[in-house]
mmCIF file of C-alpha atoms in Angstrom:
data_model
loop_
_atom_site.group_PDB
_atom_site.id
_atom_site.type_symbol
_atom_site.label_atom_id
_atom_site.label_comp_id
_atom_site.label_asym_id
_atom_site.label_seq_id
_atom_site.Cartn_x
_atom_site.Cartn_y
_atom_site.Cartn_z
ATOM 1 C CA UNK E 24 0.000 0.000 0.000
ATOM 2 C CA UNK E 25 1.002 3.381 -1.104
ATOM 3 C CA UNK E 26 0.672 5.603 1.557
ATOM 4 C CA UNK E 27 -0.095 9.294 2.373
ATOM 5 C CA UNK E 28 2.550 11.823 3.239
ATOM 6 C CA UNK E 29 0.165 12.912 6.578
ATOM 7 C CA UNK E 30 -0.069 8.959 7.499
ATOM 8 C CA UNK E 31 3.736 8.536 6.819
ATOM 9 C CA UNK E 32 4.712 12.162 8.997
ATOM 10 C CA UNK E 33 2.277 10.175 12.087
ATOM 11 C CA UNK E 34 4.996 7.670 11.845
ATOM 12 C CA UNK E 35 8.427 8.976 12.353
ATOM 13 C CA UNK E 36 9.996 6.083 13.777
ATOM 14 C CA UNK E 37 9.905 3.616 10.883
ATOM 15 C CA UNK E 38 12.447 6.100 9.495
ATOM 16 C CA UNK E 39 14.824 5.710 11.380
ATOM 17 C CA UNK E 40 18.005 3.964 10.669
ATOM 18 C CA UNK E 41 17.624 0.763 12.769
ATOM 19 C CA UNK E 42 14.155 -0.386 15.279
ATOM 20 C CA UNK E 43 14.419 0.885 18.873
ATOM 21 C CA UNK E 44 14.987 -1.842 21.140
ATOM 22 C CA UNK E 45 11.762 -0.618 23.469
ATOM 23 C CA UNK E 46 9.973 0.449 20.442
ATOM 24 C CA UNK E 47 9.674 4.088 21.289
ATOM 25 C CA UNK E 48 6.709 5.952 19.389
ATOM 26 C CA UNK E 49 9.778 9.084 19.232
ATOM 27 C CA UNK E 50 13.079 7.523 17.865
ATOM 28 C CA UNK E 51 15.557 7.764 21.009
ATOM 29 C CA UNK E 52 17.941 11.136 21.339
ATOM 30 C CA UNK E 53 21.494 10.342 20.407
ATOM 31 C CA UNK E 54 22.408 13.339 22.155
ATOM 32 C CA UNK E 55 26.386 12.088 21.618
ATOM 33 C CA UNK E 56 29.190 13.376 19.818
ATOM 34 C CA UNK E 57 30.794 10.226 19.014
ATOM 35 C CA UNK E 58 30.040 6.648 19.067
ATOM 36 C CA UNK E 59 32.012 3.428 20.015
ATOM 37 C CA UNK E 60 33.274 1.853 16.372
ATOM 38 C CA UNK E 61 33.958 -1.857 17.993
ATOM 39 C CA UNK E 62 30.458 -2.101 19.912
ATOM 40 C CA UNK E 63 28.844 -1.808 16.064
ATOM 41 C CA UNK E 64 28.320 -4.230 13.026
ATOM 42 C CA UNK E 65 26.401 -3.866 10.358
ATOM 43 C CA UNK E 66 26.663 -2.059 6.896
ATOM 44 C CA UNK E 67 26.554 1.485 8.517
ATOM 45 C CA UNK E 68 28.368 2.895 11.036
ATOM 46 C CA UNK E 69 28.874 6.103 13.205
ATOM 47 C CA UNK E 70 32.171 7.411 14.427
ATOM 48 C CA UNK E 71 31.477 11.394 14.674
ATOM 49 C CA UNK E 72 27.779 12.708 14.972
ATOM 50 C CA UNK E 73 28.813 15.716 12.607
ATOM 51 C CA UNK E 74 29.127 13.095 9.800
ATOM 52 C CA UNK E 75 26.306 11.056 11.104
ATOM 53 C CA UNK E 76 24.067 10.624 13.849
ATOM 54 C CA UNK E 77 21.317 7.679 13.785
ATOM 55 C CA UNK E 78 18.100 10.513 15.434
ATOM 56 C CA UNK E 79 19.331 12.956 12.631
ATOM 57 C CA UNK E 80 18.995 9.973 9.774
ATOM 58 C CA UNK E 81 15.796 8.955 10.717
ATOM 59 C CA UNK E 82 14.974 12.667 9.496
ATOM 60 C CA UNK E 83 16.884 12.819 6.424
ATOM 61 C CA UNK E 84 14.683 9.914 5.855
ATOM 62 C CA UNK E 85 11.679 10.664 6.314
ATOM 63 C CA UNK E 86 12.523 14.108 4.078
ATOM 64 C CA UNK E 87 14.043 12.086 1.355
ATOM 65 C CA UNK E 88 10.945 10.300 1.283
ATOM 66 C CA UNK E 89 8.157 12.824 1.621
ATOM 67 C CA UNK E 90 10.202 14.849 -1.286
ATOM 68 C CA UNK E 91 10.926 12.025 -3.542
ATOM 69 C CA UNK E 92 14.652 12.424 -3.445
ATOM 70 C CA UNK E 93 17.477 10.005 -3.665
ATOM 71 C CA UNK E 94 18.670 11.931 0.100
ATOM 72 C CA UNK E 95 18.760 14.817 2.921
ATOM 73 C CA UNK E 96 20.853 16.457 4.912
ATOM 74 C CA UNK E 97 19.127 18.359 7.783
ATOM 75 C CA UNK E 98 21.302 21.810 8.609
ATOM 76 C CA UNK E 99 21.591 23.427 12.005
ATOM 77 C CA UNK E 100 19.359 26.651 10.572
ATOM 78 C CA UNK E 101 17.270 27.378 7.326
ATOM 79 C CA UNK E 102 19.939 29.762 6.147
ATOM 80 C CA UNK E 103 22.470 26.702 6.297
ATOM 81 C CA UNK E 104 20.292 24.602 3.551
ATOM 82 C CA UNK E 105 20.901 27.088 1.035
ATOM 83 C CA UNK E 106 24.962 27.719 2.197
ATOM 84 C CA UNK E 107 24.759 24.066 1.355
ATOM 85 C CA UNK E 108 23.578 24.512 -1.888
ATOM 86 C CA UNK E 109 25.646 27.260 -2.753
ATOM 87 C CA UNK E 110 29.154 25.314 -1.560
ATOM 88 C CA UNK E 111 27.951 21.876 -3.446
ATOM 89 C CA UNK E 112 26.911 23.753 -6.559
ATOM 90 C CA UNK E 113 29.013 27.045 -6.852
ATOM 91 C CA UNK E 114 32.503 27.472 -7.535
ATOM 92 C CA UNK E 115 34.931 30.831 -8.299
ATOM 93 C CA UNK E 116 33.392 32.251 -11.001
ATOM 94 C CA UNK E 117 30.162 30.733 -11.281
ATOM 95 C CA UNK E 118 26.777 32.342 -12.649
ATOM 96 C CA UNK E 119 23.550 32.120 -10.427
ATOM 97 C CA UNK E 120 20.161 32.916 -11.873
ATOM 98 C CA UNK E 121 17.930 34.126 -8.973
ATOM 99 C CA UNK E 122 14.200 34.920 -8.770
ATOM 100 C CA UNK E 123 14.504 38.672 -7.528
ATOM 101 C CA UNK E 124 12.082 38.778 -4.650
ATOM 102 C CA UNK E 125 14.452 36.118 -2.529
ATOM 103 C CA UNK E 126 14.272 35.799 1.059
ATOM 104 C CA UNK E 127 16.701 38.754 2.963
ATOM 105 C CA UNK E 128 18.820 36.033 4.181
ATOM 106 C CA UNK E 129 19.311 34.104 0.907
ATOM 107 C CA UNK E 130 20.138 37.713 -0.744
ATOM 108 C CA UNK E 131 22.784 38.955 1.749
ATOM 109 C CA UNK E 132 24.070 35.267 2.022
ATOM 110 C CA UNK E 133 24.598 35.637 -2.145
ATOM 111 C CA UNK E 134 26.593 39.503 -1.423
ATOM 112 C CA UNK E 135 28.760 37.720 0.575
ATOM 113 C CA UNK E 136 29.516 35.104 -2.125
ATOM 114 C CA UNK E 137 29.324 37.686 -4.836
ATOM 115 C CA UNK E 138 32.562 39.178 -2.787
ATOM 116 C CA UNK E 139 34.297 36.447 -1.743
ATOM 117 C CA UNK E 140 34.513 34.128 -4.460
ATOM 118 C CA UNK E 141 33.130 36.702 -7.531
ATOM 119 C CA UNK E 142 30.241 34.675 -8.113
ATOM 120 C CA UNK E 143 28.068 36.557 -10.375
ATOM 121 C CA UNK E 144 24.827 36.803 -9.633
ATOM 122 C CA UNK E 145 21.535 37.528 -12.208
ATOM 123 C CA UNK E 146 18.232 38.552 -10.910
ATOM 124 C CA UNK E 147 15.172 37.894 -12.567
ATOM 125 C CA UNK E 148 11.394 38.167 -12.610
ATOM 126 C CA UNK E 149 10.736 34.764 -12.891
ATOM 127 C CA UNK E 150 7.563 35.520 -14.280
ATOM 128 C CA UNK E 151 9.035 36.905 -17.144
ATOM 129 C CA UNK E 152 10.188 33.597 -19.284
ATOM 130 C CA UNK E 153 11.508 35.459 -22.083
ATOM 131 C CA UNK E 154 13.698 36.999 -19.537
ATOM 132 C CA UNK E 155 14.594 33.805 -17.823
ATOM 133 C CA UNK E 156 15.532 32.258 -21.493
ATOM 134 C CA UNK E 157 17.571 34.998 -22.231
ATOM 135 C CA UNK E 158 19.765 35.363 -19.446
ATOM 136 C CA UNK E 159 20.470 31.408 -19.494
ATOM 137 C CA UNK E 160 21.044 31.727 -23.126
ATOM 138 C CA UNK E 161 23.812 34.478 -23.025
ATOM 139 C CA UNK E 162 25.503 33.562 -19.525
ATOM 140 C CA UNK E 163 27.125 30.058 -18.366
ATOM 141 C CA UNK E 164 24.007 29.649 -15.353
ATOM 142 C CA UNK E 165 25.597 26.916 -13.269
ATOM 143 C CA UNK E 166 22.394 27.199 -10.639
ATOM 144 C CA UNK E 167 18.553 28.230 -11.073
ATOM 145 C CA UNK E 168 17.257 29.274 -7.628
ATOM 146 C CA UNK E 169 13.490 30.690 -6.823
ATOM 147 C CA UNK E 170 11.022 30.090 -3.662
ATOM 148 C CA UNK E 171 7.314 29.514 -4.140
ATOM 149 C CA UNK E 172 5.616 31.680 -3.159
ATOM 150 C CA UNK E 173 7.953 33.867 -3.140
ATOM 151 C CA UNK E 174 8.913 35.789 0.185
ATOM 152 C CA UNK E 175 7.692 38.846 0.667
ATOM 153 C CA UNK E 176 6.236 39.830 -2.766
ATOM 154 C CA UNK E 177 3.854 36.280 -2.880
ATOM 155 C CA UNK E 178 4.370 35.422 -6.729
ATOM 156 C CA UNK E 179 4.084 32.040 -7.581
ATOM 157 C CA UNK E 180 6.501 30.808 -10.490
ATOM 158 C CA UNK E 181 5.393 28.239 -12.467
ATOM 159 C CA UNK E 182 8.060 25.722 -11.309
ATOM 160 C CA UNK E 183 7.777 23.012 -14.103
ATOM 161 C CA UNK E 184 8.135 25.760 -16.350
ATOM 162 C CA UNK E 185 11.304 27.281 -14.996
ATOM 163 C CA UNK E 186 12.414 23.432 -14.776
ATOM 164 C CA UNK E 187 12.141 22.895 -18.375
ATOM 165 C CA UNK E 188 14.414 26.352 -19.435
ATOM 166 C CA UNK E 189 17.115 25.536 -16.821
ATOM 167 C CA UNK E 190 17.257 22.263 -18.187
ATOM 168 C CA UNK E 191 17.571 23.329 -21.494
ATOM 169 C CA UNK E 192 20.590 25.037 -20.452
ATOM 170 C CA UNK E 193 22.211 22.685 -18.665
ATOM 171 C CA UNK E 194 21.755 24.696 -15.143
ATOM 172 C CA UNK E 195 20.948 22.894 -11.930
ATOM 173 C CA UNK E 196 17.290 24.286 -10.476
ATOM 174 C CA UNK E 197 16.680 24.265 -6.643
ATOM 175 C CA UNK E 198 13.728 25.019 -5.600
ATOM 176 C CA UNK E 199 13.299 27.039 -1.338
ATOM 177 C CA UNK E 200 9.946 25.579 -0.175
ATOM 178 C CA UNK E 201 9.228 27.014 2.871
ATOM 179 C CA UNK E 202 6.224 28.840 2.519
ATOM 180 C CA UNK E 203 4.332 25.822 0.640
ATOM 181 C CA UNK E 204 6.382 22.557 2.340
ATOM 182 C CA UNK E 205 5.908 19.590 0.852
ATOM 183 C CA UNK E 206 3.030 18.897 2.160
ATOM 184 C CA UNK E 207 1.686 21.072 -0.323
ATOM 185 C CA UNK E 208 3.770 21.115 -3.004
ATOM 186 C CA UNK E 209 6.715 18.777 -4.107
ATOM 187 C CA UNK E 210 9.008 20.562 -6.600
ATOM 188 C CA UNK E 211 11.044 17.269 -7.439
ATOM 189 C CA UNK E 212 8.234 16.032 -8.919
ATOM 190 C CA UNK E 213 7.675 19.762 -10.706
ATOM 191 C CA UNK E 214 11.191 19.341 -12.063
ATOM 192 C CA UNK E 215 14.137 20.404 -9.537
ATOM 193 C CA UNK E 216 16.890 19.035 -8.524
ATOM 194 C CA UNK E 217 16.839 20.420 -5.112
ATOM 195 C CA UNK E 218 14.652 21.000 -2.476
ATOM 196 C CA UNK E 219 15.281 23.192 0.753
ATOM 197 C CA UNK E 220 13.799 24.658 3.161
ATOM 198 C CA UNK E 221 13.474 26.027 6.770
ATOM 199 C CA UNK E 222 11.981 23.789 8.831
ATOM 200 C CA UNK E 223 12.440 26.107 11.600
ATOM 201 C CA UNK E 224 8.636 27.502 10.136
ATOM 202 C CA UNK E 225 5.687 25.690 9.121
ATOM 203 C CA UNK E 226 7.762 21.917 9.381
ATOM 204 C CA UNK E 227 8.171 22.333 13.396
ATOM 205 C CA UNK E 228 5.284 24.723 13.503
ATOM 206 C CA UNK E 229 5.734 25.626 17.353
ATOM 207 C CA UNK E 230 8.567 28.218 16.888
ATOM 208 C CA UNK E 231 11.001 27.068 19.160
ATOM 209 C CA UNK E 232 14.173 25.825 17.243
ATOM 210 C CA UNK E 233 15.961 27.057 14.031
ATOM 211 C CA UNK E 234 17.081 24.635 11.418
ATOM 212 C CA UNK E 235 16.568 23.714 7.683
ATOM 213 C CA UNK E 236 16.626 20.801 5.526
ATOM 214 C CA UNK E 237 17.923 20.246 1.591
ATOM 215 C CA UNK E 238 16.632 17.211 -0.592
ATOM 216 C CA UNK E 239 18.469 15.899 -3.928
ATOM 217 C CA UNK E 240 16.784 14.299 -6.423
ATOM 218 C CA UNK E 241 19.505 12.078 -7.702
ATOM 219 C CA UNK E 242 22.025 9.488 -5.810
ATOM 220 C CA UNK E 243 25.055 11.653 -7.021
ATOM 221 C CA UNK E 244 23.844 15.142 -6.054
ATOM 222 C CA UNK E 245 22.624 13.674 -1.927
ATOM 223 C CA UNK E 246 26.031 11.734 -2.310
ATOM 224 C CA UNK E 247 27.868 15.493 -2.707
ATOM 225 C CA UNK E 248 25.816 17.398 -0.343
ATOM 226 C CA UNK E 249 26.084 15.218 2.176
ATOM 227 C CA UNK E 250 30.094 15.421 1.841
ATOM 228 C CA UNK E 251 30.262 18.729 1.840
ATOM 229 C CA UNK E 252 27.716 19.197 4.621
ATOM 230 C CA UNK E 253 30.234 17.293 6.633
ATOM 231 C CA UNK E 254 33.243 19.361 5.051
ATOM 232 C CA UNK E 255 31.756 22.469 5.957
ATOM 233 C CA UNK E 256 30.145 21.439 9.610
ATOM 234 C CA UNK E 257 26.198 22.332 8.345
ATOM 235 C CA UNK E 258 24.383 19.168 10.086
ATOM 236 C CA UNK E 259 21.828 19.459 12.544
ATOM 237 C CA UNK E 260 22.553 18.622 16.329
ATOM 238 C CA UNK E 261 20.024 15.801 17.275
ATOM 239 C CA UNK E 262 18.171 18.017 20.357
ATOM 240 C CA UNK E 263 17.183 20.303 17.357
ATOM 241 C CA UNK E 264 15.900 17.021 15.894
ATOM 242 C CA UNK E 265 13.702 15.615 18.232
ATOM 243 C CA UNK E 266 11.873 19.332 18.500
ATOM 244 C CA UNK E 267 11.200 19.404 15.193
ATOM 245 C CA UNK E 268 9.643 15.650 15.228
ATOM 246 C CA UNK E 269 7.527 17.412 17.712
ATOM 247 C CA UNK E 270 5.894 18.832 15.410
ATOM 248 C CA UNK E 271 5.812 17.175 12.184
ATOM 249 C CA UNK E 272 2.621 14.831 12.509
ATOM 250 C CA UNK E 273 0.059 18.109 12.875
ATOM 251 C CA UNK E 274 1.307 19.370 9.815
ATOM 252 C CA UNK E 275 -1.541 18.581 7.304
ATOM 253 C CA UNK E 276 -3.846 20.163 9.954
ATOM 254 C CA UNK E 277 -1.744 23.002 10.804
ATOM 255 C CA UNK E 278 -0.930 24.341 6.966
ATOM 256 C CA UNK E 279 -5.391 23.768 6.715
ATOM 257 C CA UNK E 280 -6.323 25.714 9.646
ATOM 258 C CA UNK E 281 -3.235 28.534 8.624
ATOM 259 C CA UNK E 282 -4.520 28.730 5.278
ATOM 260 C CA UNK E 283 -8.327 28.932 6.167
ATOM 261 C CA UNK E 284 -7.963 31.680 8.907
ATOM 262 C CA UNK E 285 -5.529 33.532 6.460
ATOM 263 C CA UNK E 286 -8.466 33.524 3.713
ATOM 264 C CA UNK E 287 -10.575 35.136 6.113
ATOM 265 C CA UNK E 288 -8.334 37.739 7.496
ATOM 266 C CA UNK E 289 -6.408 38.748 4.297
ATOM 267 C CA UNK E 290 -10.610 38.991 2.798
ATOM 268 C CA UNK E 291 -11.346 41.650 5.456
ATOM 269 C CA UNK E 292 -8.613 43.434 5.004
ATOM 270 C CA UNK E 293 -9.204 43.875 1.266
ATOM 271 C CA UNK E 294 -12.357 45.204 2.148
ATOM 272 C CA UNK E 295 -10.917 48.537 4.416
ATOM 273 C CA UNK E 296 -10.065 51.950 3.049
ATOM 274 C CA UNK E 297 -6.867 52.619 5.013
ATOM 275 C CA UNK E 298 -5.237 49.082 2.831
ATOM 276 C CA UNK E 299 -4.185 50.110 -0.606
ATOM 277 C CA UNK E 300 -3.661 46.372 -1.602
ATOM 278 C CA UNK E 301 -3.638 42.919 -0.275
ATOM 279 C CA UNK E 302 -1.889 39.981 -1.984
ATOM 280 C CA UNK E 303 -2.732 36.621 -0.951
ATOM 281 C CA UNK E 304 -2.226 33.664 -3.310
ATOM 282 C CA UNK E 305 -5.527 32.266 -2.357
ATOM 283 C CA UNK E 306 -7.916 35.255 -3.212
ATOM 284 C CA UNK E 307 -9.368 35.604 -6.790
ATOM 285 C CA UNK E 308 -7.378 39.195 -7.100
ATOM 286 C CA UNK E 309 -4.073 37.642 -7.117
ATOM 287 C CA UNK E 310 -2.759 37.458 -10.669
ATOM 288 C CA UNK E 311 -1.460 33.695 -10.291
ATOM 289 C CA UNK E 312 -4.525 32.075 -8.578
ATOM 290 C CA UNK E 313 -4.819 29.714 -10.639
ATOM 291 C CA UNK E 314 -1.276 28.175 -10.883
ATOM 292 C CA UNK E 315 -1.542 28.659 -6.994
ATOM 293 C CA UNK E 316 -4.178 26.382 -7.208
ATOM 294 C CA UNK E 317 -2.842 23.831 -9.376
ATOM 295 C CA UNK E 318 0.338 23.642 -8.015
ATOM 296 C CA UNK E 319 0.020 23.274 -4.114
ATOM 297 C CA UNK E 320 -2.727 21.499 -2.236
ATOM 298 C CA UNK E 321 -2.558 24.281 0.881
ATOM 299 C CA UNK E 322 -1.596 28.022 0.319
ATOM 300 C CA UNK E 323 0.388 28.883 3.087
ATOM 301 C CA UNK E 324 -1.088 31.427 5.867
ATOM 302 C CA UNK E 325 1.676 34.164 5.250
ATOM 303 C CA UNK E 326 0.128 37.277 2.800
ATOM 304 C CA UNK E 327 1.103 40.864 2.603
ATOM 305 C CA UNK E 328 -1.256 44.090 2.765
ATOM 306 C CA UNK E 329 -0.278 47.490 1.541
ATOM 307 C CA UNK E 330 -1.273 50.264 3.988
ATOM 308 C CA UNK E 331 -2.094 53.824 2.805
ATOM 309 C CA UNK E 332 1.502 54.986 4.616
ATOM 310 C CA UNK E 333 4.179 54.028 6.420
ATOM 311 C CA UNK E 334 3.089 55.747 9.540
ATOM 312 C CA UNK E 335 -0.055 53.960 9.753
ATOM 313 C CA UNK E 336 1.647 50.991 8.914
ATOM 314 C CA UNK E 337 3.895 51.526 12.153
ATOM 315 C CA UNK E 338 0.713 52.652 14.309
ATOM 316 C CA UNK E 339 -1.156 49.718 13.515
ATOM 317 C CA UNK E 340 2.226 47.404 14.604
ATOM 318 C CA UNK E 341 2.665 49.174 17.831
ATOM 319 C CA UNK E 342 -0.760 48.884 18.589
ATOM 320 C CA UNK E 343 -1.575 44.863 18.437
ATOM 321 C CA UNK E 344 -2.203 43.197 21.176
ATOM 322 C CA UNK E 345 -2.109 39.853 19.589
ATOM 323 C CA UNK E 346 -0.027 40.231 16.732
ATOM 324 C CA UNK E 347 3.492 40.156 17.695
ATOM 325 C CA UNK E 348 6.316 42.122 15.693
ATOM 326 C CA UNK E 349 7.964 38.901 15.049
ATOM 327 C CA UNK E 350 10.121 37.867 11.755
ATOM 328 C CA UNK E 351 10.022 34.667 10.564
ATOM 329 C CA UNK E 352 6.125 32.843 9.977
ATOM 330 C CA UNK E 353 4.939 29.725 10.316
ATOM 331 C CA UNK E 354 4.260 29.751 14.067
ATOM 332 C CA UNK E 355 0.857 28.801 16.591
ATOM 333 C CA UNK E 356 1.378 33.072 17.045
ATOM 334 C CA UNK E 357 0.429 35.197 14.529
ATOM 335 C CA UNK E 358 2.704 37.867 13.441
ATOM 336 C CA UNK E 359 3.415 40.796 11.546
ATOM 337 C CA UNK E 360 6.704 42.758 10.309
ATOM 338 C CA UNK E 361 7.285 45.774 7.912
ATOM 339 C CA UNK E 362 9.568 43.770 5.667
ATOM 340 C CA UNK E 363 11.417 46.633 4.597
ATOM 341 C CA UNK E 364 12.768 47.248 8.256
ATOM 342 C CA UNK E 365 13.164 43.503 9.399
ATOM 343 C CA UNK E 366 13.403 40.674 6.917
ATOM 344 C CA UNK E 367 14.295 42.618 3.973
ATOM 345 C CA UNK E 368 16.131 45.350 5.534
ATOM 346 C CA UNK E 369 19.478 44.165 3.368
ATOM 347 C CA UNK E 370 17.344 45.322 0.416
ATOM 348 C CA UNK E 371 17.593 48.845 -1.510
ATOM 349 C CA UNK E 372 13.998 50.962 -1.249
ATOM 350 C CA UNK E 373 14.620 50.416 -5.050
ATOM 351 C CA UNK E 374 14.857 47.174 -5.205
ATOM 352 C CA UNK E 375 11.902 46.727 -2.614
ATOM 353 C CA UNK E 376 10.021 48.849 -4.689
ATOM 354 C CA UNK E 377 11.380 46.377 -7.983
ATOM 355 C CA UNK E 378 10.181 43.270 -6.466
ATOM 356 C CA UNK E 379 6.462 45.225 -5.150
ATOM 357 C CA UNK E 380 6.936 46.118 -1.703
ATOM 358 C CA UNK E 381 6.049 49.212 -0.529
ATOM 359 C CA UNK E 382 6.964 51.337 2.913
ATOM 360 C CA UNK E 383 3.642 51.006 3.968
ATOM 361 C CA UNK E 384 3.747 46.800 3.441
ATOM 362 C CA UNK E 385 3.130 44.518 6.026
ATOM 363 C CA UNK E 386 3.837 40.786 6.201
ATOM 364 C CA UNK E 387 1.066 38.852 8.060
ATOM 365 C CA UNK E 388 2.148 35.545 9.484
ATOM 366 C CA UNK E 389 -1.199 33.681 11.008
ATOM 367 C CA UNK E 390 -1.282 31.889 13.564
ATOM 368 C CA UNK E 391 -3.613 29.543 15.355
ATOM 369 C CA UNK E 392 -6.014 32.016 16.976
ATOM 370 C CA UNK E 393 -9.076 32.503 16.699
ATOM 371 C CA UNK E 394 -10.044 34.647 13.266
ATOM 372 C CA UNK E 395 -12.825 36.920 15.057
ATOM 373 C CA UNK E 396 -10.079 37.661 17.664
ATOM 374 C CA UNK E 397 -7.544 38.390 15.607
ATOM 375 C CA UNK E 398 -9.642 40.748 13.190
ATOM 376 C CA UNK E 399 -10.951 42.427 16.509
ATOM 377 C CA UNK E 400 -6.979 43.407 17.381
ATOM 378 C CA UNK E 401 -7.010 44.717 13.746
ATOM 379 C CA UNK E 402 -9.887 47.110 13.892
ATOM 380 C CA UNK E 403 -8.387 48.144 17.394
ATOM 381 C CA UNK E 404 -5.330 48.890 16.514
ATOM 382 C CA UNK E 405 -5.646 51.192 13.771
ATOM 383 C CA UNK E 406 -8.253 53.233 15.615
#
């Protein structure tokens, strides 16, 4: 029998490397940094938990799996997945094709490449596939890189699309999927040969540990990230681990109830005079509804609305009772940040403005609560 991702996430156990003794419903801590080589037989064994550590591989497992990939290494932040990718993939002199709404982190992380080891980096409106086709035509693209949804503009990219062009050209494509997890979306199937994410958001979904995750698709790509995850020191520490196992079974449940209270909150909003704007993948007004649609099963509770100034924006912020100024998303707590002064504050008011974001935009992160409370802290806190 073929089963379900939710039914195989309730199960976390049968990933891991080897059965527990007691048969523990949570795989045992291996809270060790190295392990006894003549107390172990068998075809795999541990020496150094940076290289490998049995609560950490019951993980990578269990990712591999849910993402269809050939193997995972979990990272010891979300950041770290896409360092990964970057050290694997990149070399002096290499050419990077980037969707230009990228997370803040993911676009200072790529300054700091740009001046270390003169990668060059292209941006792109991955919307735009003439664009896309031209830049890979004129410029040796080594890696394609794009998150969907993006983060903070909310565009989704047609990711079998982009798949097919960076093919074409020979590029690698990795895929950030954060925002839609792969509970929602799975962009090896769509075409990529990598995907990474943060599973410090939505994946542990109670906000209390940082780490990250990247998936190959192939045997020879997991085989290289996984050597240079150890090269480099990026694996997870196996407390970090268990937290996030925590979490993992509600997530089907979670990304449903974050989605449906979104809906409603993002729909009232459109709906008030002060708010210029709201984009929200799952509302009729945004301009890729339907691929949203199509491609994910859940559209993730994190949507952006533009207020008529940057001073109300601010008010309304300082005002919440409930909403806390909080980056990051993803979380029981629902939050809200000016992404030009938090997440994005690495970016140019020009380039904010290039990729949609205005002074007065503010990124809503829903939570858990109830929808009828949370609209009542709205309408309070821009009085």
């Amino acid at each position: 029998m073929q089963e379900k991702i939710e039914t195989k996430l309730s199960h976390l156990a049968k990933y891991a490397p080897f059965e527990d003794i007691a048969g523990a419903s949570h795989f045992p801590i291996y809270n060790t940094g190295t392990f006894d080589l003549k107390k172990q037989s068998g075809d795999k064994i541990y020496d150094y938990t940076r290289s490998d550590n049995p609560t950490r591989e019951m993980l990578e497992n269990l990712f591999t799996e849910v993402e269809g990939g050939a193997g995972c290494v979990c990272t010891h932040t979300g950041i770290a997945s896409v360092a990964l990718l970057f050290e694997t993939v990149l070399k002096a002199n290499s050419h990077i094709l980037v969707e230009a709404d990228c997370y803040g982190g993911t676009f200072r992380l790529l300054k700091v490449f740009k001046e270390k080891y003169n990668i060059k980096v292209h941006f792109a409106d991955f919307l735009e596939f003439d664009e896309l086709e031209k830049i890979l035509s004129n410029n040796p693209i080594d890696l394609v890189l794009c998150e969907s949804p993006t983060n903070p503009g909310l565009k989704i990219i047609d990711l079998k699309q982009v798949s097919f062009l960076a093919k074409k050209y020979h590029a690698l494509f990795a895929v950030d999927n954060s925002l839609a997890t792969f509970i929602s979306q799975r962009p090896l199937d769509l075409g990529a040969d990598f995907s990474l994410f943060s599973t410090t958001k939505y994946i542990s979904g109670h906000g209390a540990v940082v780490a990250g995750a990247i998936v190959a698709k192939t045997a020879e790509l997991a085989n290289e990230i996984h050597y240079y995850a150890n090269a480099h020191g990026r694996s997870q520490n196996p407390m970090d681990v268990y937290l996030i196992s925590l979490g993992i079974p509600t997530l089907k449940v979670r990304m449903a109830e974050h989605e449906k209270v979104s809906i409603k909150i993002a729909q009232f909003l459109e709906d008030q005079d002060y708010i210029n704007k709201v984009t929200h993948p799952a509302l009729k007004s945004h301009p890729q509804y339907d691929l949203a649609k199509e491609q994910m099963n859940y559209i993730p509770g994190v949507f952006c609305a533009d207020f008529e100034s940057l001073e109300l924006a601010e008010k309304f912020i300082e005002n919440t009772k409930i909403f806390g100024e909080k980056c990051s998303f993803g979380s029981p707590d629902s939050r809200v940040e000016i992404p030009a002064k938090i997440s994005h504050a690495s970016f140019s008011k020009e380039e904010l403005e290039a990729i949609g974001i205005a002074e007065g935009t503010v990124r809503f992160s829903i939570g858990l609560e109830s929808y009828e409370d949370l609209i009542e802290d709205i309408k309070q806190a821009v009085k």
